[in-house]
Short mmCIF file of C-alpha atoms in Angstrom, two decimals:
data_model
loop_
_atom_site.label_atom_id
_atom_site.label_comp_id
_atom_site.label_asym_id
_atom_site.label_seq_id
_atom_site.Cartn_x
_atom_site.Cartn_y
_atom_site.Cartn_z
CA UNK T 1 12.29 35.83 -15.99
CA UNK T 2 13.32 32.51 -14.18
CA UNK T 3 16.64 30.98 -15.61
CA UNK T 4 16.61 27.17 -17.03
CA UNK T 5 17.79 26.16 -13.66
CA UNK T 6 15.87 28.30 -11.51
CA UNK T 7 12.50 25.93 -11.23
CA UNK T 8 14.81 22.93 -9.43
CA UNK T 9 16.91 24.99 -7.55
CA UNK T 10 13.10 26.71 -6.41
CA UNK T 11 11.30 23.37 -5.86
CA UNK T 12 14.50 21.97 -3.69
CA UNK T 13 14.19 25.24 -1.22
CA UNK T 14 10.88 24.81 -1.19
CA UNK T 15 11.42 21.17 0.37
CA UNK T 16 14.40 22.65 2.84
CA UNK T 17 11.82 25.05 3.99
CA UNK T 18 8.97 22.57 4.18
CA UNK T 19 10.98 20.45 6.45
CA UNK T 20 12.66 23.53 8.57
CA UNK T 21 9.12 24.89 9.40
CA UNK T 22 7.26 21.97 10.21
CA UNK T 23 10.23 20.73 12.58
CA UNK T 24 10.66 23.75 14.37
CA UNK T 25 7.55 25.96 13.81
CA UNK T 26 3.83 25.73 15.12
CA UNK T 27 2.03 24.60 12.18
CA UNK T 28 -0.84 22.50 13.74
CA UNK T 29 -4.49 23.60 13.00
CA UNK T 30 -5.47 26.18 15.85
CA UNK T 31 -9.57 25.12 16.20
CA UNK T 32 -10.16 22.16 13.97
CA UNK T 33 -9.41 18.69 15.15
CA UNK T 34 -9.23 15.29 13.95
CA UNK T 35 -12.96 14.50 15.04
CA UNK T 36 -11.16 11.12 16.44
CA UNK T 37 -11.42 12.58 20.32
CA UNK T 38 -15.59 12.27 19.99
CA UNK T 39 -15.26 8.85 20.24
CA UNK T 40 -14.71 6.63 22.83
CA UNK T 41 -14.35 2.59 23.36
CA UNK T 42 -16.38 0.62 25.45
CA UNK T 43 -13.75 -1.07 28.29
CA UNK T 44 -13.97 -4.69 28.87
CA UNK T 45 -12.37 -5.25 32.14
CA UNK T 46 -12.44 -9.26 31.90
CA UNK T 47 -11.57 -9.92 27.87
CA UNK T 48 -10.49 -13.33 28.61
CA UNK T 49 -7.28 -12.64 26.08
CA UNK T 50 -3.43 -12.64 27.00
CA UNK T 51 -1.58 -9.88 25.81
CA UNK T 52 0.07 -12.53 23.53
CA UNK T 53 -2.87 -13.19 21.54
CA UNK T 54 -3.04 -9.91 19.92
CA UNK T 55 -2.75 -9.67 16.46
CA UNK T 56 -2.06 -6.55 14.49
CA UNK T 57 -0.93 -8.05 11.21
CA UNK T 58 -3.07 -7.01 8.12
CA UNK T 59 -2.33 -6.77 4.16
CA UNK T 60 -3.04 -3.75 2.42
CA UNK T 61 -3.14 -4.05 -1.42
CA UNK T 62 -1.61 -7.37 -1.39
CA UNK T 63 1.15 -6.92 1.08
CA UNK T 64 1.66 -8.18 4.33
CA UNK T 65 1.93 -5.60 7.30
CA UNK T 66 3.15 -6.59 10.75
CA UNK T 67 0.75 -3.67 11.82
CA UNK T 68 -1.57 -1.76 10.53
CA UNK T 69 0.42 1.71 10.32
CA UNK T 70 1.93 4.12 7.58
CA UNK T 71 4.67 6.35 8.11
CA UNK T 72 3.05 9.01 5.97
CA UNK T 73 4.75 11.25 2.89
CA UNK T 74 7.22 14.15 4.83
CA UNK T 75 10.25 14.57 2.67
CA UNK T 76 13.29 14.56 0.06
CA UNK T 77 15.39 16.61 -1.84
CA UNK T 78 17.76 17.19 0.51
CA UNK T 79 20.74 16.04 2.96
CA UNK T 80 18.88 15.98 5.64
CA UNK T 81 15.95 14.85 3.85
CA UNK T 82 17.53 11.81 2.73
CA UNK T 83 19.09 11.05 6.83
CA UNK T 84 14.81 11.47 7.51
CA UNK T 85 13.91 9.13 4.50
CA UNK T 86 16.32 6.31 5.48
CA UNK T 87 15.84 6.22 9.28
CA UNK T 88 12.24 6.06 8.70
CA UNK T 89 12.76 3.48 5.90
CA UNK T 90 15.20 1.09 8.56
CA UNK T 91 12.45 1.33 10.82
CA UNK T 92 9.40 0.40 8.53
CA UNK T 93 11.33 -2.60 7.64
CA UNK T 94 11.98 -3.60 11.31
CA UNK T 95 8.68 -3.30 12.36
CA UNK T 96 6.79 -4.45 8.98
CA UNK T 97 5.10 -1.12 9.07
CA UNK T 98 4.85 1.05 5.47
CA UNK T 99 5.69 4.28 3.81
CA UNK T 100 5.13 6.78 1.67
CA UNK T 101 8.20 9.66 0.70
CA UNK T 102 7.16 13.25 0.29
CA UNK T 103 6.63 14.48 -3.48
CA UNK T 104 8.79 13.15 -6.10
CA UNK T 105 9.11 16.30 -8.04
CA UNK T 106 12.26 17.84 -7.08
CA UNK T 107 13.93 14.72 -8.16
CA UNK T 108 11.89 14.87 -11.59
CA UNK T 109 13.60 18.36 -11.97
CA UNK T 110 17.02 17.38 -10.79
CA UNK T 111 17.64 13.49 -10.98
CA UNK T 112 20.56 14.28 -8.56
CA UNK T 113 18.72 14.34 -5.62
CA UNK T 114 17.07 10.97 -6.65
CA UNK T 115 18.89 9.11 -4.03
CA UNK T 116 17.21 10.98 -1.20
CA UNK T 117 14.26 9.47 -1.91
CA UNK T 118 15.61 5.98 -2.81
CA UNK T 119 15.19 3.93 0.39
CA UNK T 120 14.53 0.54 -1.27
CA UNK T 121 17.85 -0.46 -0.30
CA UNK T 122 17.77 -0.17 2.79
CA UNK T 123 14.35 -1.71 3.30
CA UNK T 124 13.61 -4.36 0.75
CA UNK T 125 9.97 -5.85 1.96
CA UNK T 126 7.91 -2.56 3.20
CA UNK T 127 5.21 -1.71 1.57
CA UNK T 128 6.06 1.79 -0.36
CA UNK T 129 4.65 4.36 -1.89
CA UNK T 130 5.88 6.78 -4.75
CA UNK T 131 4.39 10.20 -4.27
CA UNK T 132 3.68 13.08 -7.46
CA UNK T 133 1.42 16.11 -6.86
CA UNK T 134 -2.00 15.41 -9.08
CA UNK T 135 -1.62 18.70 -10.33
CA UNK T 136 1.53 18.45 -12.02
CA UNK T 137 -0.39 16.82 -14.99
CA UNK T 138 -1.37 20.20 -16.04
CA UNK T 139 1.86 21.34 -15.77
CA UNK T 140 3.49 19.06 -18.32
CA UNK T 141 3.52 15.49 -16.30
CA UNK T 142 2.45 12.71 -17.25
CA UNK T 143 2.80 8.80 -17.44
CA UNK T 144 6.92 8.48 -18.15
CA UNK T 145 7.36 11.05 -15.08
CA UNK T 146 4.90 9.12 -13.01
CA UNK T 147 6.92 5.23 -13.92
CA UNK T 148 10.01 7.23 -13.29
CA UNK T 149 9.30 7.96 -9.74
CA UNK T 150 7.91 4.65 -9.02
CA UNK T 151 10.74 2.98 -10.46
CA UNK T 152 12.84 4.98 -8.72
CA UNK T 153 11.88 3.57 -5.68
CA UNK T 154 10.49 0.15 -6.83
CA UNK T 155 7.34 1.58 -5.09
CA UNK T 156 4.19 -1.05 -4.60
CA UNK T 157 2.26 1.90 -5.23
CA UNK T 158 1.81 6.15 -6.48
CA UNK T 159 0.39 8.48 -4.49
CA UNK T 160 -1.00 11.04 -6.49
CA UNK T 161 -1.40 13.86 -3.87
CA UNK T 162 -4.14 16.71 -4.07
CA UNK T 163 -3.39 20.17 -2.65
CA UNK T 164 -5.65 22.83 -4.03
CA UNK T 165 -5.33 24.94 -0.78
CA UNK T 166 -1.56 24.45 -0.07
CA UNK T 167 -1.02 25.48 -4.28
CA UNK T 168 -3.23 28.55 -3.30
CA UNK T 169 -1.13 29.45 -0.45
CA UNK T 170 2.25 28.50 -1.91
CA UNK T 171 4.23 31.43 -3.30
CA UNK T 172 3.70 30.80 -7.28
CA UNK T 173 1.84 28.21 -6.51
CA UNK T 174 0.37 25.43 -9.31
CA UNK T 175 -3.06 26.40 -9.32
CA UNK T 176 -4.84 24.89 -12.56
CA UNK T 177 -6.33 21.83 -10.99
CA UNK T 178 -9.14 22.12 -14.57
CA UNK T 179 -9.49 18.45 -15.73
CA UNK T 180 -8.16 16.17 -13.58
CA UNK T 181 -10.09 13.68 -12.87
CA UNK T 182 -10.37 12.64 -16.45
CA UNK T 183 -6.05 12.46 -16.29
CA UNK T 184 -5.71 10.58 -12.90
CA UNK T 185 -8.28 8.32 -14.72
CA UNK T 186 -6.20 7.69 -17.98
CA UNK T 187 -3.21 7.27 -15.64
CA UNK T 188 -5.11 4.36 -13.36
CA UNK T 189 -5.35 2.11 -16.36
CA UNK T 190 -1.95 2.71 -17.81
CA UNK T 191 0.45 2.34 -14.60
CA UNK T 192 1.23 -1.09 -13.69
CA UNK T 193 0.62 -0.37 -10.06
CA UNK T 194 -2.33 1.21 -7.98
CA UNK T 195 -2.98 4.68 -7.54
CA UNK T 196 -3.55 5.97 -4.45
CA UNK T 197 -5.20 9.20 -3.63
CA UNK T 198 -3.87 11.87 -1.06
CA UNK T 199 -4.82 14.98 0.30
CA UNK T 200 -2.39 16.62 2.10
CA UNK T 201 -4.18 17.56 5.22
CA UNK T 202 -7.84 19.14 4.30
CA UNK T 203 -9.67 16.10 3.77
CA UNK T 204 -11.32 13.95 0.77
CA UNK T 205 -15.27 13.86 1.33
CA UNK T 206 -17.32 10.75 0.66
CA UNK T 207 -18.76 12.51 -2.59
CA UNK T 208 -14.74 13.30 -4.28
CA UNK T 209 -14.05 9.58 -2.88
CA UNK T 210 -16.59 8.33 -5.16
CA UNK T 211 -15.48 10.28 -8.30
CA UNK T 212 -12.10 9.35 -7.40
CA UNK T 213 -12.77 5.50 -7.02
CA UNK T 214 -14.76 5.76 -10.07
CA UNK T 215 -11.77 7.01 -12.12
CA UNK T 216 -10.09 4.09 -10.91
CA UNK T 217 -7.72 5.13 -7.98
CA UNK T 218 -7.57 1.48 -5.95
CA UNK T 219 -7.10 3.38 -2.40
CA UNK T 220 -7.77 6.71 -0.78
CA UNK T 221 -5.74 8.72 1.86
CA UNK T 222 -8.53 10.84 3.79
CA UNK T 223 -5.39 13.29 4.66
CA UNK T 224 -7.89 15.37 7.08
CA UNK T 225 -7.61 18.01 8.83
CA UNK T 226 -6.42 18.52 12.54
CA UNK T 227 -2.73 17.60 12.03
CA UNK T 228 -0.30 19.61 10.34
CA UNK T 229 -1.61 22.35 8.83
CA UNK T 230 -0.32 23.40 4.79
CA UNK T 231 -2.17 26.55 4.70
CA UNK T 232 0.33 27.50 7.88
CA UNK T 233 3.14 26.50 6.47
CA UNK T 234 3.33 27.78 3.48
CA UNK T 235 1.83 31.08 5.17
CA UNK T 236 4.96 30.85 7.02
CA UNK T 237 7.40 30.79 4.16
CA UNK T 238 5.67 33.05 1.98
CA UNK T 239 7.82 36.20 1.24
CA UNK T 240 4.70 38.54 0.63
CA UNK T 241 2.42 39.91 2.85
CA UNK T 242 -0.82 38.69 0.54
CA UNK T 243 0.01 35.06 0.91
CA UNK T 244 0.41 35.27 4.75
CA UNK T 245 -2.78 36.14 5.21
CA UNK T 246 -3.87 33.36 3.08
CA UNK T 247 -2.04 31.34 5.22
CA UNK T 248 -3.46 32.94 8.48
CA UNK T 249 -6.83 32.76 6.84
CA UNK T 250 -7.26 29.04 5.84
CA UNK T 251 -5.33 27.75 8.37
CA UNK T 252 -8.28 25.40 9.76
CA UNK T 253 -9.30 24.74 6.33
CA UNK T 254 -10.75 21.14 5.86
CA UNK T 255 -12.66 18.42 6.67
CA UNK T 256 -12.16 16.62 10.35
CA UNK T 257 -10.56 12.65 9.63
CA UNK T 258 -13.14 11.15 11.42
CA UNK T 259 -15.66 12.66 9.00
CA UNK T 260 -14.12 11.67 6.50
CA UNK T 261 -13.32 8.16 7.22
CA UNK T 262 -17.29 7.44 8.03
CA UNK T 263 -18.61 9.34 5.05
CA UNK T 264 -16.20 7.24 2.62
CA UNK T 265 -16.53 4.36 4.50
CA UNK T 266 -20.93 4.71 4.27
CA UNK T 267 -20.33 5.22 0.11
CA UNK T 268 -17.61 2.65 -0.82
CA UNK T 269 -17.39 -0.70 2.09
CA UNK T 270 -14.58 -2.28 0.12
CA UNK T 271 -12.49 0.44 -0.97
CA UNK T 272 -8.86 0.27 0.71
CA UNK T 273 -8.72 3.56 3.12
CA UNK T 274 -6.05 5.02 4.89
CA UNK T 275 -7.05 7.29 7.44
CA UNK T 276 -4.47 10.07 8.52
CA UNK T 277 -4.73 13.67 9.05
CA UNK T 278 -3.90 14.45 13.28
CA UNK T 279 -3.24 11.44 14.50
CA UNK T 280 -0.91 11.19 17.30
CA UNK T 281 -0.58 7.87 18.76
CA UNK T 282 -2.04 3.83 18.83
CA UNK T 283 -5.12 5.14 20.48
CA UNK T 284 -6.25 7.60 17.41
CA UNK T 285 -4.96 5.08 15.23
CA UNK T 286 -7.18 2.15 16.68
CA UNK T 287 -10.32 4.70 16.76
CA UNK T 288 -9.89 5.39 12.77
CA UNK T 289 -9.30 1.55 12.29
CA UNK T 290 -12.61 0.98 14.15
CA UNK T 291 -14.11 3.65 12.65
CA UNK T 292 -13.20 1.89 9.24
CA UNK T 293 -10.08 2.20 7.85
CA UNK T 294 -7.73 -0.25 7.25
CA UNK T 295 -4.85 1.46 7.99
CA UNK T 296 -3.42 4.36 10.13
CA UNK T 297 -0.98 7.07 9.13
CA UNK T 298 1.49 9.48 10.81
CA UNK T 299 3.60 12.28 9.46
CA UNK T 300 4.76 14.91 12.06
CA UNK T 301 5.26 12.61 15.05
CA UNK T 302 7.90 10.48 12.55
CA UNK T 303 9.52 13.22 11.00
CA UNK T 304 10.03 14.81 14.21
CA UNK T 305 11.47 11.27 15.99
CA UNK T 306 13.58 10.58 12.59
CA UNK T 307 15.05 14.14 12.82
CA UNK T 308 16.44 13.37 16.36
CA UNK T 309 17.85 9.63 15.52
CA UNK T 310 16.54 6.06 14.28
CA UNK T 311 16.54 4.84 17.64
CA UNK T 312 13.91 7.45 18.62
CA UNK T 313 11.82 7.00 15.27
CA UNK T 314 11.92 3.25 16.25
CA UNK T 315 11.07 3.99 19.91
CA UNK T 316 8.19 5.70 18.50
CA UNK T 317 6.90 2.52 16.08
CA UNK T 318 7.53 0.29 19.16
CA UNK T 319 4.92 2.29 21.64
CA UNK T 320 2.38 2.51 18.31
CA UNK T 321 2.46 -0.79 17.64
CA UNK T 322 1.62 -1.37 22.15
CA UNK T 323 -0.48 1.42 22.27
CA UNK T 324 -2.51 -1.02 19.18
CA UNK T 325 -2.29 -4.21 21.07
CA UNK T 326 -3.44 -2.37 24.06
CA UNK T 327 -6.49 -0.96 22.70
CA UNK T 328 -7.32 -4.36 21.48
CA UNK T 329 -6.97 -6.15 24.79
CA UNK T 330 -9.05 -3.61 26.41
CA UNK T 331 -11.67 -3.95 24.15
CA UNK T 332 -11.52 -7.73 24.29
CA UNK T 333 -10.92 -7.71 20.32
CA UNK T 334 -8.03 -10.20 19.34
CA UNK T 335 -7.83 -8.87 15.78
CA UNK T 336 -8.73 -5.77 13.58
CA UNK T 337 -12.00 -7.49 12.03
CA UNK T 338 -12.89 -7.99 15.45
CA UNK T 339 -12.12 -4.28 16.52
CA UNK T 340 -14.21 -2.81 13.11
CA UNK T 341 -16.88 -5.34 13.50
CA UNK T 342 -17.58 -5.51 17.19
CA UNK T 343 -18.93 -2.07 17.69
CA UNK T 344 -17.13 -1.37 20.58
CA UNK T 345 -16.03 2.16 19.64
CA UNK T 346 -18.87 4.52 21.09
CA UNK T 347 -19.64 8.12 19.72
CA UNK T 348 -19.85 10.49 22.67
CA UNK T 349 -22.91 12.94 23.35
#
């Protein structure tokens, strides 16, 4: 029988080991991809543009962004957790770029930790994101936890993150994801800020996205698959031989981004959609923006720059941001309406 302490002392491991396999372990789906290399944009080789005229600045709900990028939930509850968090959070504010920290629990379950997460400080204008799993509100959650993780960041928005694979695969995993929907929609109308909904690397289809937007979420975060795969990591930690081969197993679980981004995209035009999920540079980032998102996010490539210093997590922003401006150029688009709207972006075969 677990000990009053055990369950923090459990969830904070849980976040060291999230953080020590996915830095130094091959977690990346083995098959599936992000969908985004089936695409291709047409060249313009005369787009009578400078350089200079670029422009990569866009608001997402209500907030300015100096370019269309997210660096996407990774981490907390821990030292070097909270090095990660900050870099990342000095270089969102440099470059006007947002973020979104990795699940709030652990600091739910042991307030100590609280600072890790706590980057407001150090980056007063970004656009940021609180982050709770979805299925915590069957496990006792509900709206006080969710305000107190938003307010412990002074977050412009939650992410309420859905994982029933990486629960499944998860030693003692949460696994009761029974009535839901009907929660995430009670909590939409009583939080004073938007809810945004996650997956965590499998993929929201058009049909969940319109359930979801329906309950009231105000953004969606395809999350799909081709990146970083949960299913492996957790498969990785496990400590039992049955959930390694669940890990094994469903490690190219889910739903390709680019599908995902088109299929919400053809059910819900205005909805505010964040496409990430395998993305690995401005190029995949200006296909998904074309494609029809608003925004692009990274995880691994961040948490893996951040982990070696800020200068090399801001090295990282910088070529995003001219890998962007470059696309644009060469697709004689000076803007992001023009690069959605202009139907430059070609699907191949």
């Amino acid at each position: 029988m677990n000990s009053p302490n055990s369950q923090p002392a459990e969830t904070q491991n849980r976040k060291a080991d999230h953080l020590r396999v996915c830095l130094e372990e091959d977690v990346q789906f083995r098959e599936t991809t992000s969908g985004l290399e089936r695409y291709r944009f047409t060249h313009c080789c005369l787009p009578e543009l400078s350089l200079s005229d670029i422009d990569l600045s866009t608001t997402f709900l209500g907030k300015q962004l100096g370019a269309p990028l997210l660096i996407s939930s990774m981490t907390g509850g821990t030292e070097l957790a909270k090095t990660i968090n900050y870099r990342l959070a000095e270089v969102a504010q440099h470059y006007k770029i947002a973020m979104g920290v990795g699940s709030q629990r652990v600091a739910v379950e042991n307030p100590s930790v609280g600072d890790t997460f706590a980057v407001r400080k150090v980056a007063p204008d970004i656009l940021l994101f609180a982050n709770l799993g979805a299925v915590q509100l069957n496990y006792g959650y509900g709206i006080d936890e969710c305000r107190r993780v938003i307010d412990l960041l002074a977050a412009d928005a939650l992410i309420l993150h859905l994982n029933p694979l990486q629960e499944c695969v998860q030693t003692k995993g949460d696994t009761n994801f029974r009535g839901l929907l009907d929660k995430i929609s009670k909590l939409c109308y009583k939080l004073e800020v938007p809810v945004i909904a996650k997956e965590v690397g499998n993929g929201i289809s058009a049909a969940m996205a319109k359930k979801l937007i329906d309950a009231g979420v105000s953004a969606i975060d395809v999350a799909g698959a081709g990146g970083t795969s949960w299913a492996k990591v957790e498969g990785q930690r496990a400590k039992d031989a049955r959930q390694r081969r669940l890990g094994a197993t469903f490690a190219d679980w889910g739903l390709p981004t680019a599908e995902c981004v088109t299929g919400i995209r053809a059910v819900a035009p205005a909805i505010p959609l964040i496409a990430s999920g395998g993305l690995t540079n401005g190029l995949d980032a200006a296909k998904a923006i074309a494609l029809g998102a608003d925004m692009a996010g990274l995880a691994r490539p961040f948490l893996q720059a951040a982990a070696e210093s800020e200068q090399a997590a801001g090295e990282l922003a910088e070529v995003l941001i001219a890998e962007l401006a470059t696309v644009l150029l060469c697709a004689g688009c000076a803007t992001l309406s023009e690069l959605k709207d202009s139907g430059v972006l070609q699907r191949l075969g």
